[in-house]
Short mmCIF file of C-alpha atoms in Angstrom, two decimals:
data_model
loop_
_atom_site.label_atom_id
_atom_site.label_comp_id
_atom_site.label_asym_id
_atom_site.label_seq_id
_atom_site.Cartn_x
_atom_site.Cartn_y
_atom_site.Cartn_z
CA MET A 1 7.27 13.14 24.33
CA THR A 2 9.69 10.27 23.85
CA ILE A 3 10.30 7.78 21.10
CA ASP A 4 11.61 4.38 22.16
CA TYR A 5 13.76 1.87 20.32
CA ILE A 6 13.52 -1.75 21.46
CA PRO A 7 17.03 -3.29 21.24
CA GLU A 8 15.75 -6.84 21.48
CA ALA A 9 12.96 -7.91 19.16
CA PRO A 10 9.66 -8.45 20.99
CA LYS A 11 8.98 -12.12 21.55
CA ALA A 12 5.68 -13.55 20.35
CA GLY A 13 3.30 -15.11 22.86
CA PRO A 14 3.26 -18.92 23.19
CA SER A 15 -0.27 -19.27 21.82
CA GLU A 16 0.00 -16.66 19.05
CA LYS A 17 3.38 -17.05 17.44
CA PHE A 18 2.31 -15.35 14.24
CA GLY A 19 -1.28 -14.45 15.09
CA PRO A 20 -4.15 -16.73 14.19
CA SER A 21 -4.63 -17.07 10.44
CA TRP A 22 -8.25 -16.00 10.71
CA GLN A 23 -7.36 -12.70 12.35
CA GLY A 24 -7.40 -10.12 9.63
CA PHE A 25 -9.66 -7.60 8.00
CA THR A 26 -13.33 -7.80 8.81
CA LEU A 27 -14.46 -5.04 6.47
CA PRO A 28 -18.20 -4.31 6.32
CA ARG A 29 -20.01 -5.56 3.25
CA GLU A 30 -20.60 -2.02 1.99
CA ILE A 31 -16.85 -1.30 2.01
CA LEU A 32 -16.07 -4.47 0.09
CA ASP A 33 -18.76 -3.61 -2.47
CA ARG A 34 -17.52 -0.05 -2.82
CA HIS A 35 -14.10 -1.32 -3.87
CA GLY A 36 -15.10 -4.47 -5.73
CA ALA A 37 -13.34 -6.52 -3.08
CA LYS A 38 -13.68 -9.70 -1.09
CA VAL A 39 -12.11 -11.40 1.91
CA LEU A 40 -10.12 -14.56 1.25
CA ASP A 41 -11.50 -17.20 3.59
CA PRO A 42 -8.77 -19.80 4.26
CA TRP A 43 -11.35 -22.49 4.95
CA ALA A 44 -13.46 -21.91 1.87
CA VAL A 45 -10.82 -22.32 -0.86
CA GLY A 46 -9.71 -25.33 -2.85
CA LEU A 47 -6.21 -26.78 -2.52
CA ASP A 48 -4.01 -28.81 -4.83
CA ASP A 49 -1.89 -31.69 -3.60
CA GLY A 50 0.98 -30.24 -1.54
CA GLU A 51 -0.47 -26.72 -1.58
CA THR A 52 -0.41 -24.76 1.69
CA ARG A 53 -3.64 -23.29 2.96
CA PRO A 54 -3.54 -19.48 2.66
CA ASP A 55 -4.20 -16.94 5.39
CA SER A 56 -6.93 -14.31 5.21
CA THR A 57 -6.49 -11.14 3.20
CA VAL A 58 -8.57 -8.59 1.30
CA TYR A 59 -8.24 -8.16 -2.47
CA ARG A 60 -10.07 -6.78 -5.47
CA ALA A 61 -12.31 -9.65 -6.40
CA ASP A 62 -11.71 -9.72 -10.16
CA VAL A 63 -8.34 -7.99 -10.60
CA LEU A 64 -4.78 -9.32 -10.82
CA LEU A 65 -1.67 -7.16 -10.52
CA VAL A 66 0.47 -8.04 -13.53
CA PRO A 67 3.94 -6.72 -14.50
CA ALA A 68 3.30 -4.11 -17.19
CA HIS A 69 5.79 -5.58 -19.65
CA LEU A 70 3.80 -8.84 -19.68
CA LEU A 71 0.54 -7.05 -20.47
CA ALA A 72 2.28 -5.14 -23.28
CA ASN A 73 3.42 -8.36 -25.01
CA ARG A 74 0.82 -10.35 -26.98
CA ASP A 75 2.64 -13.67 -26.54
CA ASP A 76 2.75 -13.19 -22.77
CA THR A 77 -0.94 -12.30 -22.49
CA ASP A 78 -1.80 -15.26 -24.70
CA TRP A 79 0.06 -17.57 -22.28
CA ILE A 80 -1.65 -15.98 -19.27
CA ASN A 81 -5.05 -16.31 -20.92
CA SER A 82 -4.32 -19.95 -21.71
CA ALA A 83 -3.63 -20.59 -18.00
CA LEU A 84 -6.68 -18.60 -16.92
CA GLY A 85 -8.83 -20.51 -19.42
CA THR A 86 -8.61 -23.59 -17.20
CA VAL A 87 -10.90 -21.77 -14.74
CA GLY A 88 -13.00 -20.09 -17.43
CA LEU A 89 -11.37 -16.64 -17.23
CA LYS A 90 -9.25 -14.27 -19.30
CA LEU A 91 -7.71 -10.79 -19.04
CA SER A 92 -10.01 -8.05 -20.22
CA GLU A 93 -8.96 -6.61 -23.57
CA GLU A 94 -9.43 -3.09 -22.19
CA SER A 95 -6.83 -3.75 -19.47
CA VAL A 96 -4.37 -5.15 -21.99
CA GLU A 97 -4.81 -2.24 -24.41
CA ARG A 98 -4.31 0.32 -21.64
CA ALA A 99 -1.02 -1.35 -20.70
CA ARG A 100 0.17 -1.22 -24.31
CA ASP A 101 -0.58 2.47 -24.56
CA ARG A 102 1.46 3.20 -21.41
CA GLU A 103 5.01 4.52 -21.62
CA PRO A 104 7.54 1.87 -20.53
CA ALA A 105 8.49 2.22 -16.86
CA ARG A 106 12.11 2.54 -15.76
CA GLU A 107 11.55 -0.21 -13.20
CA ILE A 108 9.08 -3.08 -13.19
CA ALA A 109 5.59 -1.62 -12.82
CA TRP A 110 2.54 -3.57 -11.73
CA LEU A 111 -0.73 -2.71 -13.42
CA PRO A 112 -4.25 -3.93 -12.56
CA ALA A 113 -5.75 -6.34 -15.10
CA VAL A 114 -9.49 -7.00 -14.81
CA LEU A 115 -10.62 -10.62 -15.20
CA THR A 116 -13.57 -11.42 -17.47
CA VAL A 117 -15.34 -14.65 -18.41
CA ALA A 118 -13.66 -16.51 -21.26
CA GLU A 119 -15.55 -17.25 -24.48
CA GLY A 120 -17.76 -20.30 -24.14
CA ALA A 121 -17.43 -20.50 -20.35
CA VAL A 122 -20.65 -21.01 -18.44
CA ASP A 123 -21.59 -20.05 -14.87
CA VAL A 124 -18.12 -18.71 -14.05
CA LYS A 125 -17.42 -16.27 -11.23
CA ALA A 126 -14.49 -13.92 -11.85
CA ASP A 127 -12.35 -14.42 -8.76
CA ALA A 128 -8.69 -13.41 -8.63
CA TRP A 129 -7.67 -16.07 -6.11
CA PRO A 130 -8.51 -19.15 -8.22
CA ALA A 131 -7.21 -17.22 -11.24
CA LEU A 132 -3.85 -16.70 -9.52
CA ARG A 133 -3.73 -20.37 -8.54
CA ALA A 134 -4.37 -21.33 -12.16
CA VAL A 135 -1.37 -19.26 -13.29
CA ARG A 136 0.84 -20.78 -10.59
CA ARG A 137 -0.34 -24.28 -11.49
CA ALA A 138 0.55 -23.70 -15.14
CA LEU A 139 4.02 -22.48 -14.09
CA ARG A 140 4.59 -25.63 -12.07
CA GLU A 141 3.64 -27.71 -15.09
CA GLU A 142 5.75 -25.62 -17.47
CA PRO A 143 8.67 -24.15 -15.44
CA ASP A 144 10.86 -23.55 -18.48
CA ILE A 145 8.47 -20.83 -19.64
CA LEU A 146 10.15 -18.42 -17.19
CA THR A 147 13.31 -18.51 -19.30
CA ASP A 148 11.56 -16.51 -22.01
CA ARG A 149 8.85 -14.80 -19.97
CA GLU A 150 10.41 -13.45 -16.80
CA GLY A 151 7.88 -11.97 -14.42
CA LEU A 152 5.05 -14.48 -14.74
CA GLU A 153 5.86 -15.74 -11.24
CA LYS A 154 5.35 -12.20 -9.90
CA ILE A 155 1.67 -11.91 -10.83
CA SER A 156 -0.24 -11.29 -7.61
CA LEU A 157 -3.52 -10.35 -6.01
CA ASP A 158 -4.43 -6.67 -5.97
CA HIS A 159 -4.36 -6.36 -2.18
CA LEU A 160 -6.30 -3.68 -0.36
CA PHE A 161 -4.48 -2.09 2.55
CA VAL A 162 -6.12 -0.03 5.30
CA GLY A 163 -5.21 3.05 7.28
CA SER A 164 -4.16 2.47 10.87
CA ALA A 165 -6.42 4.90 12.72
CA THR A 166 -8.79 3.61 15.41
CA SER A 167 -12.00 5.21 14.20
CA GLY A 168 -13.01 2.20 12.17
CA ILE A 169 -13.01 1.14 8.57
CA GLY A 170 -16.13 2.64 7.09
CA SER A 171 -18.43 2.24 10.07
CA LEU A 172 -18.88 3.36 13.67
CA ASP A 173 -17.35 0.03 14.73
CA LEU A 174 -13.67 -0.74 14.26
CA GLY A 175 -14.33 -3.92 12.33
CA GLY A 176 -12.49 -6.17 14.77
CA GLU A 177 -9.98 -3.68 16.13
CA PRO A 178 -9.97 -4.27 19.91
CA ALA A 179 -9.98 -0.65 21.02
CA THR A 180 -13.73 -0.68 20.58
CA SER A 181 -14.52 -4.35 19.90
CA GLY A 182 -14.08 -6.26 23.11
CA HIS A 183 -12.83 -3.60 25.51
CA ALA A 184 -14.68 -1.10 27.65
CA VAL A 185 -14.23 1.94 25.46
CA THR A 186 -17.14 1.55 23.08
CA ASP A 187 -18.93 4.85 23.72
CA GLU A 188 -18.58 7.93 21.57
CA PRO A 189 -16.68 10.79 23.22
CA GLY A 190 -18.94 12.93 25.38
CA GLY A 191 -21.33 10.11 26.13
CA THR A 192 -19.69 8.89 29.32
CA SER A 193 -16.69 9.65 31.48
CA ARG A 194 -14.70 6.72 30.09
CA PRO A 195 -11.88 7.58 27.65
CA GLY A 196 -12.01 6.49 24.03
CA TYR A 197 -9.44 6.26 21.26
CA GLY A 198 -11.56 7.60 18.43
CA ARG A 199 -11.48 10.98 16.69
CA THR A 200 -12.38 13.74 19.19
CA PRO A 201 -12.58 17.51 18.64
CA VAL A 202 -10.20 19.59 20.70
CA THR A 203 -9.34 23.29 20.99
CA VAL A 204 -5.72 24.31 20.39
CA VAL A 205 -4.86 27.87 21.47
CA ALA A 206 -1.31 27.86 20.03
CA GLY A 207 -0.45 28.53 16.43
CA PRO A 208 1.87 26.53 14.19
CA PRO A 209 5.52 26.33 15.20
CA ARG A 210 7.94 28.83 13.66
CA ARG A 211 9.44 27.72 10.38
CA ARG A 212 12.84 29.05 9.29
CA THR A 213 13.15 30.60 5.87
CA PRO A 214 15.27 28.84 3.22
CA GLU A 215 17.93 31.52 3.76
CA GLU A 216 18.02 30.85 7.51
CA LEU A 217 18.09 27.12 6.87
CA GLY A 218 21.08 27.37 4.56
CA GLY A 219 20.25 24.28 2.57
CA PRO A 220 17.40 22.34 0.90
CA ARG A 221 14.38 21.39 2.96
CA ILE A 222 14.08 17.74 3.99
CA THR A 223 11.18 16.11 2.16
CA VAL A 224 8.85 13.74 4.00
CA VAL A 225 6.47 11.88 1.66
CA THR A 226 3.16 10.74 3.07
CA LEU A 227 0.89 8.38 1.13
CA ASP A 228 -2.53 9.12 2.56
CA THR A 229 -5.97 10.72 2.06
CA GLY A 230 -4.75 13.89 0.38
CA VAL A 231 -4.55 17.53 1.39
CA ALA A 232 -7.19 19.95 2.62
CA ALA A 233 -7.24 23.66 3.47
CA HIS A 234 -6.26 24.51 7.05
CA PRO A 235 -5.28 27.74 8.87
CA TRP A 236 -1.87 26.29 9.78
CA PHE A 237 -0.81 25.66 6.18
CA ARG A 238 -0.25 27.89 3.19
CA PRO A 239 -1.91 26.89 -0.11
CA VAL A 240 -0.08 24.02 -1.80
CA THR A 241 0.65 26.38 -4.71
CA ASP A 242 2.92 28.54 -2.52
CA PRO A 243 6.55 28.07 -3.64
CA ASP A 244 7.71 27.34 -0.08
CA ALA A 245 4.60 25.70 1.34
CA PHE A 246 5.08 23.14 4.12
CA LEU A 247 2.33 20.89 2.71
CA THR A 248 2.84 20.21 -1.00
CA VAL A 249 1.53 18.01 -3.80
CA ASP A 250 2.65 16.62 -7.16
CA PRO A 251 -0.27 16.97 -9.64
CA ASP A 252 1.50 15.05 -12.42
CA GLY A 253 2.34 12.19 -10.09
CA GLN A 254 -1.18 12.23 -8.70
CA GLN A 255 -2.54 11.87 -12.21
CA LEU A 256 -0.44 8.75 -12.69
CA ILE A 257 -2.01 7.28 -9.55
CA GLU A 258 -5.49 8.21 -10.76
CA ASP A 259 -4.83 6.59 -14.13
CA THR A 260 -3.98 3.20 -12.57
CA HIS A 261 -7.60 2.63 -11.54
CA PRO A 262 -8.64 -0.78 -12.93
CA ALA A 263 -10.00 -0.62 -16.48
CA TYR A 264 -13.57 -1.57 -15.66
CA GLN A 265 -16.14 -1.27 -18.43
CA GLY A 266 -18.39 1.28 -16.81
CA ARG A 267 -18.43 -0.44 -13.44
CA ASP A 268 -19.00 1.95 -10.54
CA ILE A 269 -16.03 1.24 -8.24
CA ALA A 270 -14.65 3.90 -5.89
CA ARG A 271 -11.72 5.69 -7.49
CA LEU A 272 -9.09 8.15 -6.31
CA VAL A 273 -9.52 11.54 -7.97
CA GLY A 274 -7.16 14.47 -7.55
CA TYR A 275 -4.89 15.25 -4.60
CA GLU A 276 -7.49 16.74 -2.23
CA ASP A 277 -9.16 14.99 0.69
CA LEU A 278 -12.76 15.43 -0.45
CA GLY A 279 -14.32 14.23 2.79
CA HIS A 280 -16.60 11.75 1.03
CA LEU A 281 -19.44 10.56 3.23
CA PRO A 282 -19.94 6.79 3.59
CA ASN A 283 -23.67 7.34 3.22
CA PRO A 284 -24.73 10.82 2.08
CA LEU A 285 -28.28 10.22 3.26
CA VAL A 286 -27.01 9.70 6.82
CA GLY A 287 -24.13 12.19 6.54
CA THR A 288 -21.71 11.08 9.23
CA LEU A 289 -18.00 11.60 8.62
CA ASN A 290 -16.14 8.76 7.01
CA SER A 291 -13.69 6.78 9.12
CA HIS A 292 -10.49 8.27 7.70
CA THR A 293 -11.61 11.74 6.65
CA GLY A 294 -8.82 14.15 7.64
CA HIS A 295 -6.33 11.34 8.19
CA GLY A 296 -3.71 12.82 5.86
CA LEU A 297 -3.96 16.31 7.36
CA MET A 298 -3.54 14.81 10.80
CA LEU A 299 -0.21 13.30 9.67
CA ALA A 300 0.92 16.61 8.17
CA GLY A 301 0.17 18.48 11.41
CA LEU A 302 2.15 16.01 13.51
CA ILE A 303 5.17 16.35 11.24
CA ALA A 304 4.82 20.15 11.33
CA GLN A 305 4.95 20.17 15.12
CA ILE A 306 8.25 18.29 15.21
CA ALA A 307 9.99 19.19 11.95
CA PRO A 308 8.55 22.54 10.79
CA ASP A 309 11.63 23.24 8.65
CA ALA A 310 10.90 20.20 6.49
CA ARG A 311 8.22 19.91 3.83
CA VAL A 312 5.54 17.25 3.39
CA LEU A 313 4.81 15.93 -0.09
CA MET A 314 1.50 14.09 0.01
CA TYR A 315 0.09 11.68 -2.54
CA LYS A 316 -3.53 10.59 -2.24
CA VAL A 317 -3.58 6.79 -2.24
CA MET A 318 -6.10 6.30 0.56
CA HIS A 319 -9.85 6.64 0.25
CA SER A 320 -11.67 8.43 3.06
CA ASP A 321 -12.94 5.02 4.25
CA GLY A 322 -9.32 4.03 4.90
CA VAL A 323 -8.81 1.68 1.94
CA VAL A 324 -5.51 1.83 -0.01
CA PRO A 325 -5.59 -0.08 -3.33
CA GLY A 326 -2.45 -1.99 -4.17
CA GLU A 327 -2.19 -0.52 -7.68
CA ALA A 328 -2.29 3.05 -6.30
CA LEU A 329 0.51 2.23 -3.86
CA HIS A 330 2.69 0.80 -6.62
CA ALA A 331 2.04 3.85 -8.82
CA ALA A 332 3.03 6.22 -6.00
CA LEU A 333 6.29 4.34 -5.37
CA ASP A 334 7.03 4.34 -9.11
CA ARG A 335 6.59 8.12 -9.12
CA LEU A 336 8.97 8.56 -6.20
CA LEU A 337 11.64 6.46 -7.95
CA ALA A 338 11.24 8.62 -11.06
CA LEU A 339 11.59 11.83 -9.02
CA LEU A 340 14.77 10.56 -7.38
CA ASP A 341 16.25 9.50 -10.70
CA ASP A 342 15.50 12.99 -12.01
CA GLY A 343 17.46 14.58 -9.17
CA GLN A 344 14.61 15.63 -6.86
CA ALA A 345 14.88 14.99 -3.15
CA VAL A 346 12.89 12.42 -1.19
CA ASP A 347 14.29 11.80 2.29
CA VAL A 348 11.64 10.00 4.37
CA LEU A 349 8.59 7.96 3.35
CA CYS A 350 5.79 7.54 5.90
CA CYS A 351 3.23 4.75 5.36
CA SER A 352 0.41 4.93 7.92
CA PHE A 353 -1.42 1.88 6.62
CA GLY A 354 -0.82 -1.81 6.06
CA GLY A 355 -2.45 -5.15 5.52
CA PHE A 356 -2.30 -8.90 5.94
CA ALA A 357 -1.05 -11.25 3.23
CA GLU A 358 -2.35 -14.66 2.20
CA THR A 359 1.11 -16.23 1.80
CA GLY A 360 3.18 -14.09 4.14
CA ASP A 361 6.30 -12.28 3.01
CA ALA A 362 6.21 -13.87 -0.44
CA ALA A 363 2.91 -12.16 -1.27
CA MET A 364 4.49 -8.80 -0.51
CA GLN A 365 7.83 -9.37 -2.23
CA ALA A 366 7.06 -7.13 -5.22
CA LEU A 367 6.14 -4.26 -2.92
CA PHE A 368 9.19 -4.87 -0.74
CA ASP A 369 11.46 -4.89 -3.77
CA LYS A 370 10.13 -1.50 -4.84
CA VAL A 371 10.52 0.00 -1.37
CA ASN A 372 14.08 -1.31 -1.28
CA GLN A 373 14.82 0.61 -4.48
CA LEU A 374 13.87 3.76 -2.61
CA ARG A 375 16.03 2.75 0.36
CA ALA A 376 18.97 2.15 -1.99
CA ARG A 377 18.61 5.83 -2.96
CA GLY A 378 18.74 6.97 0.67
CA VAL A 379 15.03 7.13 1.62
CA VAL A 380 14.17 6.12 5.19
CA VAL A 381 10.87 4.20 5.21
CA VAL A 382 8.63 4.37 8.30
CA ASN A 383 5.63 2.02 8.62
CA ALA A 384 2.70 1.84 11.03
CA ALA A 385 2.54 -1.43 12.97
CA GLY A 386 -1.26 -1.78 12.68
CA ASN A 387 -4.15 -1.67 15.15
CA TYR A 388 -5.35 -5.25 15.50
CA ALA A 389 -3.59 -6.18 18.78
CA THR A 390 -2.01 -9.15 17.06
CA THR A 391 1.46 -10.49 16.36
CA ARG A 392 0.40 -11.64 12.91
CA PRO A 393 2.63 -9.95 10.28
CA PHE A 394 1.16 -6.64 9.17
CA TYR A 395 2.79 -5.33 5.99
CA LEU A 396 4.88 -3.38 5.28
CA ALA A 397 5.88 -3.02 8.96
CA ALA A 398 6.52 -6.76 9.31
CA LEU A 399 9.34 -6.51 6.72
CA SER A 400 11.13 -3.66 8.47
CA ASP A 401 13.94 -5.81 9.90
CA THR A 402 14.25 -8.17 6.92
CA ALA A 403 17.83 -8.54 5.74
CA VAL A 404 18.44 -7.58 2.10
CA PRO A 405 21.53 -8.89 0.30
CA GLY A 406 23.84 -6.43 -1.40
CA PRO A 407 25.01 -2.93 -0.48
CA PRO A 408 23.60 -1.31 2.70
CA LEU A 409 20.20 0.34 2.41
CA ALA A 410 18.62 3.25 4.27
CA PRO A 411 16.74 2.01 7.37
CA MET A 412 13.14 0.76 7.34
CA LEU A 413 11.24 1.08 10.62
CA GLY A 414 8.07 -0.46 12.06
CA VAL A 415 6.36 1.74 14.69
CA ALA A 416 3.96 0.72 17.46
CA ALA A 417 1.80 3.13 19.49
CA LYS A 418 2.17 4.23 23.12
CA ASN A 419 -0.42 5.66 25.47
CA PRO A 420 0.22 9.08 27.09
CA ASP A 421 1.61 7.32 30.20
CA GLY A 422 4.15 5.37 28.12
CA THR A 423 2.40 1.99 28.16
CA ILE A 424 1.78 0.17 24.89
CA ALA A 425 -1.61 1.12 23.46
CA ILE A 426 -4.02 -1.78 23.73
CA PHE A 427 -4.83 -1.70 20.01
CA SER A 428 -1.22 -1.71 18.80
CA ASN A 429 0.20 -4.70 16.96
CA GLU A 430 3.45 -6.30 18.00
CA HIS A 431 5.94 -8.17 15.84
CA PRO A 432 9.68 -8.94 15.98
CA ALA A 433 10.23 -6.39 13.20
CA VAL A 434 8.40 -3.62 15.07
CA ARG A 435 11.24 -2.13 17.11
CA TRP A 436 10.03 1.46 17.60
CA ARG A 437 7.32 2.89 19.85
CA ALA A 438 5.99 6.41 19.74
CA PRO A 439 2.95 8.30 21.07
CA GLY A 440 -0.11 7.12 19.19
CA ALA A 441 -3.04 7.39 21.59
CA MET A 442 -5.04 10.62 21.68
CA VAL A 443 -2.40 12.73 19.97
CA VAL A 444 -3.49 16.21 18.84
CA SER A 445 -3.08 17.53 15.33
CA THR A 446 -4.67 19.41 12.46
CA PHE A 447 -8.05 18.52 10.98
CA PRO A 448 -9.97 20.07 8.03
CA PRO A 449 -12.43 22.46 9.72
CA GLN A 450 -14.72 22.39 6.67
CA PHE A 451 -15.65 18.74 7.22
CA ARG A 452 -18.65 18.30 9.47
CA GLY A 453 -20.87 15.27 9.77
CA ALA A 454 -24.50 14.86 10.70
CA GLN A 455 -24.21 13.45 14.21
CA ASN A 456 -25.56 15.71 16.92
CA ALA A 457 -24.23 16.47 20.36
CA THR A 458 -25.19 13.85 22.93
CA LEU A 459 -27.00 16.50 24.93
CA SER A 460 -28.28 19.85 23.68
CA THR A 461 -30.39 22.46 25.45
CA GLY A 462 -30.72 25.41 23.15
CA GLU A 463 -27.45 27.37 23.31
CA ARG A 464 -25.65 24.78 25.46
CA ALA A 465 -24.49 21.42 24.16
CA SER A 466 -22.11 18.57 24.92
CA LEU A 467 -19.23 17.71 22.65
CA ASP A 468 -20.25 16.80 19.11
CA CYS A 469 -17.73 14.21 17.87
CA ASP A 470 -18.81 14.80 14.25
CA ALA A 471 -18.06 18.53 14.26
CA MET A 472 -14.28 18.63 14.53
CA GLY A 473 -13.08 22.19 14.07
CA THR A 474 -9.44 22.87 13.21
CA HIS A 475 -7.89 20.22 15.46
CA CYS A 476 -8.69 16.83 16.91
CA ALA A 477 -7.28 14.14 19.13
CA TRP A 478 -7.04 10.77 17.41
CA SER A 479 -5.40 7.41 18.02
CA GLY A 480 -3.64 4.71 16.08
CA THR A 481 -0.26 3.53 14.93
CA SER A 482 -1.14 5.76 11.95
CA PHE A 483 -0.04 8.67 14.10
CA ALA A 484 2.89 7.03 15.85
CA ALA A 485 4.57 6.52 12.43
CA PRO A 486 4.65 10.20 11.36
CA ILE A 487 5.98 11.22 14.77
CA VAL A 488 8.99 8.97 14.16
CA ALA A 489 9.22 10.15 10.54
CA ALA A 490 9.23 13.76 11.75
CA ALA A 491 11.92 13.09 14.34
CA ILE A 492 14.09 11.64 11.57
CA ALA A 493 13.38 14.66 9.41
CA ALA A 494 14.36 16.98 12.26
CA GLU A 495 17.68 15.15 12.61
CA LEU A 496 18.25 15.19 8.86
CA THR A 497 17.62 18.95 8.84
CA LYS A 498 20.79 19.36 10.88
CA THR A 499 22.75 18.02 7.90
CA VAL A 500 21.34 20.24 5.11
CA ARG A 501 24.45 22.45 4.99
CA GLN A 502 26.63 19.40 4.29
CA VAL A 503 27.59 18.68 0.69
CA GLY A 504 28.80 15.52 -1.02
CA VAL A 505 27.33 13.28 1.67
CA ASP A 506 26.27 9.73 0.69
CA ARG A 507 22.51 9.69 1.19
CA VAL A 508 22.32 6.08 2.41
CA GLU A 509 25.13 6.62 4.91
CA ARG A 510 23.51 9.85 6.11
CA ALA A 511 20.18 8.07 6.68
CA ARG A 512 21.84 5.20 8.53
CA THR A 513 23.84 7.58 10.73
CA VAL A 514 20.76 9.59 11.71
CA VAL A 515 18.74 6.51 12.68
CA GLU A 516 21.72 5.04 14.53
CA THR A 517 21.96 8.26 16.51
CA MET A 518 18.30 7.96 17.43
CA ILE A 519 18.84 4.37 18.55
CA ASN A 520 21.79 5.29 20.78
CA ASP A 521 20.09 8.33 22.32
CA LYS A 522 16.61 8.09 23.80
CA VAL A 523 14.81 10.40 21.40
CA SER A 524 12.73 13.21 22.86
CA ARG A 525 10.93 15.43 20.35
CA PRO A 526 10.44 18.28 20.49
CA GLU A 527 13.04 19.49 22.98
CA VAL A 528 11.29 21.21 25.88
CA VAL A 529 12.75 24.36 27.38
CA PRO A 530 10.90 25.47 30.56
CA ILE A 531 9.71 29.07 30.69
#
């Protein structure tokens, strides 16, 4: 297994310099409804004079992400409500009160604020995009307001990101991902002799790799943080309560993520609860496995195969349908910053998800700023390139090579997927910032054996049956840049493990040295010794 670094940035094709603006999420209606979301249609929105037409994105339909200090100040919320009143909207009082009850964050925190219809308004639809435009319009008309109310310009949509695995977003189709939409690999595994990229049960006869004890290691374990679907029981992993477990959780931090769910008044919108992957079914009456069930455990197993001496700290920010709410992502990053400031170790962050933005890099600036605060503390950030076979920027991976003024930061990497023969996987995105390629097609890792769906084997004759792709067992083969990213993250963790006996080392310099070493040497993980 090799990991490749591309010295020269990939060049975009002549007809798709940034990817067509329409190419983005095509989530099924039931997924959008489950999360109170909508797709921004660039051709169905109003424009002011001089305003640039947006690109497509997915966002919570009636939620804005607002800096917490603005929500906590009555004068600031009054100004925001005055701007929103021009389109018949206001911030819900419940959202404002929740922000005022929250402890002040050490860094700027973004909280979800639900939009409601303003008093006296008639026939108004609560939509965050026109609401955001109303705030920006008011700022253009009153630019001096930023002198006293810093942060108003940072109000944004509550974007929904998606996991980068090729088994679809909430349906048996991939929702526009070309591995099964437009190429000859549309059949479920076991149905024909043609290969597919989707989740497939496999049998692994080997056990987990040997893990050295803390005494043998001689230093602290390297911590790889994954933001994903949560943990689940598996024969390879000790319980998360074990003091030296490979797969670990942070219940207090997870509670902070859970508490950021938008303050809806009794509205039934999918919410993240606890740190376990619960294997929620997209339709309990049908019973098939959800598209990203087991996604987080798959990442943990890949890291375990390459860097068993490390530990994985997982936060559940992804629903089992693959959706990652923006407010949950911000809350997880806030928690990591707090842990670092309290002296706890975070060495690598792996993000196997991403999304498209309506105004490019600017729409993701708040998230990029927060990630850069982690990088300034020595955390290497590894991002999946996305599975839409496009060169359109997919965030956060598209920001991986963006220059940041000031002192050097730990590296940030964008990772594309390779097929077993080394070719670029047909589903994998490309972008000038995506400079790394790792195996991401039909890689084998751990899966929760307790999760079984309702699909039957294609052929069954009593005791004999063909492969049932909805009954996974303890391992599966799966594809996506979702799985290329943790392979690179694990290789970095394995290199960092070689430094754990060193003391007094600058964390940023250590991170940069390790990644520079990987760039200079063609990385092969794990090392293979013939027997």
